Amino acid sequence: MNTIEQILARAAGLSEVKPGQDIRCRVDLAASHDVTAPIAIKQFSDIGIDRVFDPDKVWMVVDHVYPASTENARNNVWLMKDFAKAHHIRLYERGEGVIHQLVSEKANLPEGSLIVIADSHTCTCGGYGVAGIGVGSTELAAAMATGMIDLEVPQVAQVYLTGAFAQNVSGKDLILALAKKYKTDYLCDRGLILTGPGIRGISREERMTVCNMGTEIGSMITLFGTERRETDVWRTDEFNLDGLVPQIACPFSPANVRDVEEVAGIPITQAVVGSCTNGRLNDIEQVVRVLKKQKVHPDVNLLVIPASRSIADEMERRGWGETIRSAGGAVLNPGCGPCFGAHEGLAGERDTVISTTNRNFPGRMGSTKANIYLASPRTAVCSAVAGMITVPAAADEEELL
Amino acid sequence: MNPIKGRVWIVGDDVDTDQILPGYAMSEPYDKLGQFAMAGALGQEFVQNVCPGDIIVAGRNFGCGSSREQAPIAIKQAGVGMVVAISFARIFRRNAINIGLPVFCADIRPGLCQGDLVEVDLATGRIVTPKGVTEAAPMSANVLSTIEAGGLIARVRAELLSKK
């Protein structure tokens, strides 16, 4: 069995599983956020039981619309507060951070765990060896009630990595390159595992970035394995990181990926660095390295959104907030920010956005006419300084903090 | 389950959940979601003109993107009887089944026009369009029974009751 099959077998209490097999798995965590929890709460009450399967394994997080930008959004938080109190479950609110970041920081899940979250970017946890399944609110309600999820065992594709990132290349460029290759539905109902000596130089945070967008290429479970090549997989593709140059997803699909070089020079008006994809300290560090020496272009609105309170705290300790602000950028509260078009930095029809987030569908961040490009933090900040899409230079010694 | 019959609305490939239910509508109250159905993909034209029982016919990868259940809910609330697509994104497909919105895999777009009358039998896979009859793979018994029961919650409720 490959690593994903091993995880599923353990969760199902079976000694072995095979692709196509229908199984019922125990979950180690069932969670939802302020956009998916209200419906999950409604569905849970329809089931008609009075308790969740295990209060220690059920979480809710307020991250998508925090602070509330509408009365409806605030009312949804009240629903979550009432449910959390009634069922003695953990509720993270008041700007604690984005759900996937909080799971990474606080859930202490051992490798090989299986979790279910009502959010498509649940797969982020594959970066630290946990299998994360994104589901909808109803399925999450069922998981809160039963502690189980019904699945069919997927075929698993392997990407065997060799080489190492160049100085101006990171995890985001890798997953964008994979999106270019696999498009958005090739891996539908399949799993993806990344292995090979090339993973050695990829940090936990960068692995989280890669796995985060596994859902964009349709993958059901996305996971980093070990350096060892797995043999029990559906197919294997080799990928040499040495040849990878900065990548960018162009309007209007995460899979519409080109080399940044091919679209360099396109003027931008807004740059967003943050989200569950690229809102960690290592991501914001890329911004600060550049802004220590250069200012944001006067025509560009730069928004930096740390993915959690602890990241924001560390930023402040290092004086990064001041650096970003002095250079003309803004630092927002931890949360999802403008990623999905509800608040905190929407784009108008005259805007072209470069963003470290994960989706650029029409209207994703506001106007359906606003062009959205997805890129790494380094590409985003270099573009924000230049006022146009820019191939990021390699870091030089002057930049190092 | 009886065959589903309705007038078609045709969309293309990769219609994502931001187009089906945009971000600005995500916090709307549950019973208002239908007013925003397909707002990104088809604008106000759909919401104002959709009739109960209409069928959405799509290309590949319908429902890709977010896990927002508001997307299939909005489609169902707007009165749509089912979605027929070449393929569905996984989470959308499961969400639709879980709330009792029939989703069916078939390619019936060739020669089909907006507003054509189409009939789909989920149990046999038989599809009748103005162009003629197609035989597609029928829906699996498991999925059919979940849809007929009205969705996942009914199934879970029954399972938990039977354990008592």
PDB file of C-alpha atoms in Angstrom, chain B residues 5-11 42 46 53-58 82 84 108-109 112-120 128-130:
ATOM      1  CA  LYS B   5     -37.845  16.503 -17.291  1.00  0.00           C
ATOM      2  CA  GLY B   6     -37.067  20.153 -17.854  1.00  0.00           C
ATOM      3  CA  ARG B   7     -35.846  22.999 -20.037  1.00  0.00           C
ATOM      4  CA  VAL B   8     -32.085  23.370 -20.293  1.00  0.00           C
ATOM      5  CA  TRP B   9     -29.634  26.137 -19.417  1.00  0.00           C
ATOM      6  CA  ILE B  10     -26.288  25.475 -21.102  1.00  0.00           C
ATOM      7  CA  VAL B  11     -22.900  26.455 -19.646  1.00  0.00           C
ATOM      8  CA  LEU B  42     -25.242  33.673 -15.958  1.00  0.00           C
ATOM      9  CA  PHE B  46     -30.858  33.080 -14.802  1.00  0.00           C
ATOM     10  CA  GLY B  53     -37.665  21.762 -12.990  1.00  0.00           C
ATOM     11  CA  ASP B  54     -35.172  23.421 -15.331  1.00  0.00           C
ATOM     12  CA  ILE B  55     -31.982  21.477 -15.989  1.00  0.00           C
ATOM     13  CA  ILE B  56     -28.452  22.897 -16.067  1.00  0.00           C
ATOM     14  CA  VAL B  57     -26.310  21.234 -18.761  1.00  0.00           C
ATOM     15  CA  ALA B  58     -22.567  21.743 -18.382  1.00  0.00           C
ATOM     16  CA  MET B  82     -30.844  18.490 -11.831  1.00  0.00           C
ATOM     17  CA  VAL B  84     -26.104  17.129 -16.184  1.00  0.00           C
ATOM     18  CA  ILE B 108     -25.571  15.912 -24.069  1.00  0.00           C
ATOM     19  CA  ARG B 109     -24.444  19.353 -25.234  1.00  0.00           C
ATOM     20  CA  LEU B 112     -28.562  21.094 -27.753  1.00  0.00           C
ATOM     21  CA  CYS B 113     -29.997  24.614 -27.620  1.00  0.00           C
ATOM     22  CA  GLN B 114     -30.895  26.881 -24.748  1.00  0.00           C
ATOM     23  CA  GLY B 115     -34.427  26.106 -23.627  1.00  0.00           C
ATOM     24  CA  ASP B 116     -34.659  22.654 -25.233  1.00  0.00           C
ATOM     25  CA  LEU B 117     -36.751  20.109 -23.355  1.00  0.00           C
ATOM     26  CA  VAL B 118     -34.772  17.161 -21.991  1.00  0.00           C
ATOM     27  CA  GLU B 119     -35.741  14.087 -19.959  1.00  0.00           C
ATOM     28  CA  VAL B 120     -33.297  12.086 -17.826  1.00  0.00           C
ATOM     29  CA  VAL B 128     -34.208  12.029 -24.315  1.00  0.00           C
ATOM     30  CA  THR B 129     -33.375  15.307 -26.101  1.00  0.00           C
ATOM     31  CA  PRO B 130     -34.797  16.928 -29.258  1.00  0.00           C
TER      32      PRO B 130
END
